[in-house]
PDB file of C-alpha atoms in Angstrom:
ATOM      1  CA  MET A  25      10.971  34.076  18.859  1.00  0.00           C
ATOM      2  CA  GLY A  26      12.866  34.143  22.145  1.00  0.00           C
ATOM      3  CA  PRO A  27      12.389  31.831  25.094  1.00  0.00           C
ATOM      4  CA  PRO A  28       9.132  32.221  27.070  1.00  0.00           C
ATOM      5  CA  HIS A  29       9.222  34.863  29.782  1.00  0.00           C
ATOM      6  CA  ARG A  30       9.510  33.361  33.254  1.00  0.00           C
ATOM      7  CA  PRO A  31       8.363  35.302  36.319  1.00  0.00           C
ATOM      8  CA  LEU A  32      11.144  36.463  38.604  1.00  0.00           C
ATOM      9  CA  HIS A  33       9.964  34.252  41.418  1.00  0.00           C
ATOM     10  CA  HIS A  34      10.742  31.165  39.282  1.00  0.00           C
ATOM     11  CA  PHE A  35      14.176  30.843  37.696  1.00  0.00           C
ATOM     12  CA  PRO A  36      16.235  27.755  36.795  1.00  0.00           C
ATOM     13  CA  GLY A  37      18.825  26.738  39.336  1.00  0.00           C
ATOM     14  CA  ARG A  38      17.194  28.258  42.398  1.00  0.00           C
ATOM     15  CA  ALA A  39      14.268  27.703  44.699  1.00  0.00           C
ATOM     16  CA  PRO A  40      11.340  30.001  43.833  1.00  0.00           C
ATOM     17  CA  ARG A  41      10.952  33.283  45.674  1.00  0.00           C
ATOM     18  CA  LYS A  42       8.071  33.211  48.122  1.00  0.00           C
ATOM     19  CA  LYS A  43       6.305  36.524  47.695  1.00  0.00           C
ATOM     20  CA  TRP A  44       4.100  35.894  50.721  1.00  0.00           C
ATOM     21  CA  LEU A  45       7.180  35.381  52.871  1.00  0.00           C
ATOM     22  CA  GLY A  46       8.717  38.607  51.632  1.00  0.00           C
ATOM     23  CA  TRP A  47       5.450  40.456  52.306  1.00  0.00           C
ATOM     24  CA  LEU A  48       5.229  38.883  55.770  1.00  0.00           C
ATOM     25  CA  GLY A  49       8.826  39.784  56.579  1.00  0.00           C
ATOM     26  CA  LYS A  50       8.388  43.382  55.391  1.00  0.00           C
ATOM     27  CA  SER A  51       5.123  43.754  57.306  1.00  0.00           C
ATOM     28  CA  MET A  52       6.628  42.354  60.489  1.00  0.00           C
ATOM     29  CA  GLY A  53       9.638  44.579  60.048  1.00  0.00           C
ATOM     30  CA  LYS A  54       7.443  47.660  59.842  1.00  0.00           C
ATOM     31  CA  LEU A  55       5.745  46.618  63.075  1.00  0.00           C
ATOM     32  CA  LEU A  56       8.784  45.454  65.074  1.00  0.00           C
ATOM     33  CA  LEU A  57      11.642  47.639  63.878  1.00  0.00           C
ATOM     34  CA  PRO A  58      10.130  50.832  65.363  1.00  0.00           C
ATOM     35  CA  LEU A  59      10.389  49.155  68.772  1.00  0.00           C
ATOM     36  CA  LEU A  60      14.160  48.942  68.375  1.00  0.00           C
ATOM     37  CA  PHE A  61      14.996  51.781  66.013  1.00  0.00           C
ATOM     38  CA  LYS A  62      13.924  55.352  65.519  1.00  0.00           C
ATOM     39  CA  MET A  63      14.202  55.505  61.726  1.00  0.00           C
ATOM     40  CA  GLU A  64      14.329  58.601  59.577  1.00  0.00           C
ATOM     41  CA  VAL A  65      14.270  58.255  55.785  1.00  0.00           C
ATOM     42  CA  SER A  66      15.077  61.007  53.309  1.00  0.00           C
ATOM     43  CA  GLY A  67      15.474  61.207  49.518  1.00  0.00           C
ATOM     44  CA  LEU A  68      12.592  58.870  48.549  1.00  0.00           C
ATOM     45  CA  GLU A  69      11.869  61.185  45.615  1.00  0.00           C
ATOM     46  CA  ASN A  70      15.194  60.082  44.090  1.00  0.00           C
ATOM     47  CA  ILE A  71      13.985  56.517  43.508  1.00  0.00           C
ATOM     48  CA  PRO A  72      13.080  55.941  39.811  1.00  0.00           C
ATOM     49  CA  GLN A  73       9.464  54.855  39.434  1.00  0.00           C
ATOM     50  CA  ASP A  74       9.504  53.612  35.825  1.00  0.00           C
ATOM     51  CA  ARG A  75      12.478  51.194  35.715  1.00  0.00           C
ATOM     52  CA  GLY A  76      14.775  49.006  37.690  1.00  0.00           C
ATOM     53  CA  VAL A  77      17.568  50.450  39.799  1.00  0.00           C
ATOM     54  CA  VAL A  78      20.780  49.291  41.468  1.00  0.00           C
ATOM     55  CA  ILE A  79      20.782  50.412  45.113  1.00  0.00           C
ATOM     56  CA  ALA A  80      24.388  50.739  46.326  1.00  0.00           C
ATOM     57  CA  ALA A  81      24.189  50.985  50.115  1.00  0.00           C
ATOM     58  CA  LYS A  82      26.457  51.400  53.109  1.00  0.00           C
ATOM     59  CA  HIS A  83      26.943  48.207  55.157  1.00  0.00           C
ATOM     60  CA  GLN A  84      27.205  48.966  58.862  1.00  0.00           C
ATOM     61  CA  ARG A  85      25.574  45.885  60.463  1.00  0.00           C
ATOM     62  CA  TRP A  86      23.210  43.005  59.714  1.00  0.00           C
ATOM     63  CA  GLU A  87      20.147  45.125  60.517  1.00  0.00           C
ATOM     64  CA  ASP A  88      20.821  47.151  57.351  1.00  0.00           C
ATOM     65  CA  ILE A  89      18.867  44.631  55.268  1.00  0.00           C
ATOM     66  CA  PRO A  90      15.537  44.629  57.152  1.00  0.00           C
ATOM     67  CA  LEU A  91      15.791  48.378  57.679  1.00  0.00           C
ATOM     68  CA  LEU A  92      16.285  48.980  53.960  1.00  0.00           C
ATOM     69  CA  ALA A  93      13.381  46.630  53.158  1.00  0.00           C
ATOM     70  CA  ALA A  94      11.141  48.602  55.528  1.00  0.00           C
ATOM     71  CA  ALA A  95      12.334  51.995  54.294  1.00  0.00           C
ATOM     72  CA  LEU A  96      12.213  51.475  50.504  1.00  0.00           C
ATOM     73  CA  PRO A  97       8.783  51.651  48.834  1.00  0.00           C
ATOM     74  CA  ILE A  98       9.781  49.285  46.012  1.00  0.00           C
ATOM     75  CA  ASP A  99      10.262  45.526  45.754  1.00  0.00           C
ATOM     76  CA  THR A 100      13.930  44.629  46.421  1.00  0.00           C
ATOM     77  CA  TYR A 101      16.336  41.768  45.811  1.00  0.00           C
ATOM     78  CA  TYR A 102      19.722  41.494  47.531  1.00  0.00           C
ATOM     79  CA  VAL A 103      23.103  40.317  46.264  1.00  0.00           C
ATOM     80  CA  ALA A 104      24.674  38.131  48.963  1.00  0.00           C
ATOM     81  CA  LYS A 105      27.861  36.126  49.234  1.00  0.00           C
ATOM     82  CA  ALA A 106      27.667  32.481  48.122  1.00  0.00           C
ATOM     83  CA  GLU A 107      28.710  31.219  51.592  1.00  0.00           C
ATOM     84  CA  LEU A 108      25.264  32.128  52.939  1.00  0.00           C
ATOM     85  CA  PHE A 109      23.666  29.642  50.517  1.00  0.00           C
ATOM     86  CA  ILE A 110      25.629  26.521  51.507  1.00  0.00           C
ATOM     87  CA  ASN A 111      23.241  25.314  54.217  1.00  0.00           C
ATOM     88  CA  PRO A 112      20.067  23.954  52.518  1.00  0.00           C
ATOM     89  CA  ALA A 113      17.641  25.523  54.990  1.00  0.00           C
ATOM     90  CA  LEU A 114      19.364  28.900  54.891  1.00  0.00           C
ATOM     91  CA  ARG A 115      19.593  28.709  51.101  1.00  0.00           C
ATOM     92  CA  TRP A 116      15.826  28.166  50.872  1.00  0.00           C
ATOM     93  CA  LEU A 117      15.192  31.124  53.170  1.00  0.00           C
ATOM     94  CA  MET A 118      17.615  33.427  51.307  1.00  0.00           C
ATOM     95  CA  ASN A 119      16.067  32.535  47.948  1.00  0.00           C
ATOM     96  CA  ALA A 120      12.567  32.912  49.306  1.00  0.00           C
ATOM     97  CA  LEU A 121      13.322  36.406  50.616  1.00  0.00           C
ATOM     98  CA  GLY A 122      14.919  37.565  47.359  1.00  0.00           C
ATOM     99  CA  GLY A 123      18.593  36.854  47.987  1.00  0.00           C
ATOM    100  CA  VAL A 124      20.796  36.356  44.919  1.00  0.00           C
ATOM    101  CA  SER A 125      23.908  34.255  45.473  1.00  0.00           C
ATOM    102  CA  LEU A 126      27.187  35.532  43.997  1.00  0.00           C
ATOM    103  CA  ASN A 127      30.530  33.738  44.263  1.00  0.00           C
ATOM    104  CA  ARG A 128      33.016  36.608  44.286  1.00  0.00           C
ATOM    105  CA  LYS A 129      36.065  34.370  44.064  1.00  0.00           C
ATOM    106  CA  ARG A 130      34.735  32.133  41.236  1.00  0.00           C
ATOM    107  CA  PRO A 131      32.178  34.159  39.285  1.00  0.00           C
ATOM    108  CA  ILE A 132      31.760  31.423  36.652  1.00  0.00           C
ATOM    109  CA  GLU A 133      29.886  29.404  39.292  1.00  0.00           C
ATOM    110  CA  SER A 134      27.291  32.186  39.505  1.00  0.00           C
ATOM    111  CA  ARG A 135      26.104  32.136  35.882  1.00  0.00           C
ATOM    112  CA  ASP A 136      22.461  31.530  36.784  1.00  0.00           C
ATOM    113  CA  SER A 137      22.602  34.299  39.379  1.00  0.00           C
ATOM    114  CA  LEU A 138      24.116  36.714  36.886  1.00  0.00           C
ATOM    115  CA  ARG A 139      21.334  35.939  34.408  1.00  0.00           C
ATOM    116  CA  LEU A 140      18.758  36.436  37.180  1.00  0.00           C
ATOM    117  CA  ILE A 141      20.304  39.819  38.038  1.00  0.00           C
ATOM    118  CA  GLY A 142      19.845  40.884  34.416  1.00  0.00           C
ATOM    119  CA  ARG A 143      16.229  39.782  34.579  1.00  0.00           C
ATOM    120  CA  ILE A 144      15.579  41.575  37.859  1.00  0.00           C
ATOM    121  CA  LEU A 145      16.824  44.863  36.481  1.00  0.00           C
ATOM    122  CA  CYS A 146      14.496  44.626  33.488  1.00  0.00           C
ATOM    123  CA  GLU A 147      11.606  44.920  35.953  1.00  0.00           C
ATOM    124  CA  ARG A 148      10.616  47.955  38.056  1.00  0.00           C
ATOM    125  CA  VAL A 149      12.361  46.648  41.184  1.00  0.00           C
ATOM    126  CA  GLY A 150      15.542  47.363  43.090  1.00  0.00           C
ATOM    127  CA  LEU A 151      18.704  45.254  43.360  1.00  0.00           C
ATOM    128  CA  VAL A 152      20.568  46.049  46.575  1.00  0.00           C
ATOM    129  CA  VAL A 153      24.347  45.660  46.583  1.00  0.00           C
ATOM    130  CA  PHE A 154      26.842  46.505  49.292  1.00  0.00           C
ATOM    131  CA  PRO A 155      29.986  47.703  47.474  1.00  0.00           C
ATOM    132  CA  GLU A 156      32.142  47.181  50.573  1.00  0.00           C
ATOM    133  CA  GLY A 157      31.279  43.465  50.590  1.00  0.00           C
ATOM    134  CA  THR A 158      31.014  43.185  54.393  1.00  0.00           C
ATOM    135  CA  TYR A 159      30.410  45.241  57.519  1.00  0.00           C
ATOM    136  CA  PHE A 160      32.436  48.370  58.239  1.00  0.00           C
ATOM    137  CA  ARG A 161      30.940  50.136  61.263  1.00  0.00           C
ATOM    138  CA  GLY A 162      31.569  53.839  61.580  1.00  0.00           C
ATOM    139  CA  ARG A 163      34.023  53.935  58.687  1.00  0.00           C
ATOM    140  CA  MET A 164      34.208  53.283  54.970  1.00  0.00           C
ATOM    141  CA  GLY A 165      35.667  50.063  53.674  1.00  0.00           C
ATOM    142  CA  GLN A 166      37.431  49.511  50.374  1.00  0.00           C
ATOM    143  CA  GLY A 167      34.868  49.362  47.572  1.00  0.00           C
ATOM    144  CA  ARG A 168      34.933  46.331  45.284  1.00  0.00           C
ATOM    145  CA  GLU A 169      34.705  46.729  41.501  1.00  0.00           C
ATOM    146  CA  GLY A 170      33.594  43.188  40.505  1.00  0.00           C
ATOM    147  CA  VAL A 171      29.814  43.400  40.889  1.00  0.00           C
ATOM    148  CA  LEU A 172      29.692  47.016  39.704  1.00  0.00           C
ATOM    149  CA  ARG A 173      31.672  46.105  36.578  1.00  0.00           C
ATOM    150  CA  PHE A 174      29.200  43.365  35.698  1.00  0.00           C
ATOM    151  CA  LEU A 175      26.136  45.462  36.389  1.00  0.00           C
ATOM    152  CA  SER A 176      27.298  48.649  34.669  1.00  0.00           C
ATOM    153  CA  SER A 177      28.446  46.797  31.530  1.00  0.00           C
ATOM    154  CA  ARG A 178      25.245  44.779  31.066  1.00  0.00           C
ATOM    155  CA  CYS A 179      22.412  46.736  32.607  1.00  0.00           C
ATOM    156  CA  ASP A 180      21.280  50.162  31.427  1.00  0.00           C
ATOM    157  CA  VAL A 181      19.790  51.268  34.746  1.00  0.00           C
ATOM    158  CA  PRO A 182      20.676  54.064  37.199  1.00  0.00           C
ATOM    159  CA  PHE A 183      22.736  53.460  40.331  1.00  0.00           C
ATOM    160  CA  LEU A 184      21.361  54.923  43.546  1.00  0.00           C
ATOM    161  CA  PRO A 185      23.785  55.571  46.436  1.00  0.00           C
ATOM    162  CA  VAL A 186      22.273  55.103  49.895  1.00  0.00           C
ATOM    163  CA  GLY A 187      23.862  56.066  53.221  1.00  0.00           C
ATOM    164  CA  ILE A 188      23.027  54.534  56.583  1.00  0.00           C
ATOM    165  CA  GLU A 189      24.003  56.206  59.864  1.00  0.00           C
ATOM    166  CA  TYR A 190      23.268  54.774  63.315  1.00  0.00           C
ATOM    167  CA  GLY A 191      23.133  56.709  66.541  1.00  0.00           C
ATOM    168  CA  GLY A 192      24.716  55.599  69.829  1.00  0.00           C
ATOM    169  CA  GLU A 193      21.589  55.083  71.867  1.00  0.00           C
ATOM    170  CA  ILE A 194      21.136  51.761  73.704  1.00  0.00           C
ATOM    171  CA  LEU A 195      17.338  51.796  73.613  1.00  0.00           C
ATOM    172  CA  ARG A 196      15.652  52.629  70.280  1.00  0.00           C
ATOM    173  CA  THR A 197      18.789  53.343  68.327  1.00  0.00           C
ATOM    174  CA  SER A 198      18.309  56.187  65.871  1.00  0.00           C
ATOM    175  CA  VAL A 199      19.082  55.338  62.246  1.00  0.00           C
ATOM    176  CA  SER A 200      19.085  57.703  59.284  1.00  0.00           C
ATOM    177  CA  ILE A 201      18.662  56.227  55.792  1.00  0.00           C
ATOM    178  CA  ARG A 202      19.549  58.811  53.198  1.00  0.00           C
ATOM    179  CA  ILE A 203      18.911  58.162  49.478  1.00  0.00           C
ATOM    180  CA  GLY A 204      21.120  60.170  47.146  1.00  0.00           C
ATOM    181  CA  ARG A 205      20.607  61.306  43.581  1.00  0.00           C
ATOM    182  CA  ALA A 206      20.802  58.572  40.940  1.00  0.00           C
ATOM    183  CA  ILE A 207      23.886  58.203  38.788  1.00  0.00           C
ATOM    184  CA  GLU A 208      22.431  57.844  35.300  1.00  0.00           C
ATOM    185  CA  ASP A 209      25.425  57.576  32.945  1.00  0.00           C
ATOM    186  CA  VAL A 210      26.946  54.394  34.348  1.00  0.00           C
ATOM    187  CA  ARG A 211      27.662  52.750  30.970  1.00  0.00           C
ATOM    188  CA  GLN A 212      29.783  55.696  29.931  1.00  0.00           C
ATOM    189  CA  LEU A 213      31.936  55.575  33.074  1.00  0.00           C
ATOM    190  CA  ALA A 214      35.032  53.451  33.685  1.00  0.00           C
ATOM    191  CA  THR A 215      34.388  51.068  36.572  1.00  0.00           C
ATOM    192  CA  ASN A 216      36.970  52.708  38.847  1.00  0.00           C
ATOM    193  CA  ILE A 217      35.388  56.137  38.267  1.00  0.00           C
ATOM    194  CA  LEU A 218      31.888  54.777  38.910  1.00  0.00           C
ATOM    195  CA  LEU A 219      33.072  53.082  42.122  1.00  0.00           C
ATOM    196  CA  GLU A 220      34.783  56.259  43.309  1.00  0.00           C
ATOM    197  CA  ARG A 221      31.615  58.320  42.718  1.00  0.00           C
ATOM    198  CA  ILE A 222      29.460  55.812  44.517  1.00  0.00           C
ATOM    199  CA  MET A 223      31.774  55.477  47.496  1.00  0.00           C
ATOM    200  CA  ILE A 224      32.083  59.272  47.876  1.00  0.00           C
ATOM    201  CA  ASP A 225      28.308  59.624  47.798  1.00  0.00           C
ATOM    202  CA  ILE A 226      27.772  56.736  50.262  1.00  0.00           C
ATOM    203  CA  ALA A 227      30.295  58.226  52.672  1.00  0.00           C
ATOM    204  CA  ARG A 228      28.687  61.652  52.536  1.00  0.00           C
ATOM    205  CA  LEU A 229      25.209  60.261  52.956  1.00  0.00           C
ATOM    206  CA  SER A 230      26.375  58.153  55.932  1.00  0.00           C
ATOM    207  CA  GLY A 231      27.978  61.148  57.664  1.00  0.00           C
ATOM    208  CA  LEU A 232      31.495  59.678  57.303  1.00  0.00           C
TER     209      LEU A 232
END
């Protein structure tokens, strides 16, 4: 018999996720974001309803994260760089909101996070990754293979490309979040081919 199943909000090596805080943040986002952004969402029918999914999204600016949380009708976790988890207070907040720390330079230090990622994708939730690794406004950055290689080799779930395009308005900036068709055969694809497909789809969906 295997080890007892632990809920996702409690996992060794990290502070527990606070579901109430995530619910509060998402609810506040739905109330406040429309004051700043005129958001249009398309492609919701492409989100799988019966299994976990990797959401590979464009990274334009920091507002991408709350906008995605407000736009997506599923529970989401977010892969974030380990540097954001150094400060104890910020680490608590990131964990509580569903952030998953990943040390891109020294992956061995992220063993617990990698196990958590595997657990997350066994549930009917989304794991958001930004293949570019950081912000690239108005253009596409170089995609990174590391996280995609780990996920595609260990997790039999579809990858969902998502584009984000911002308008140039000063007041109530328009933003289009476009969800593409899922890539289902990720375990049969070489990592560089998978990355190329994802980046092409993200660019198209972002109007770039």
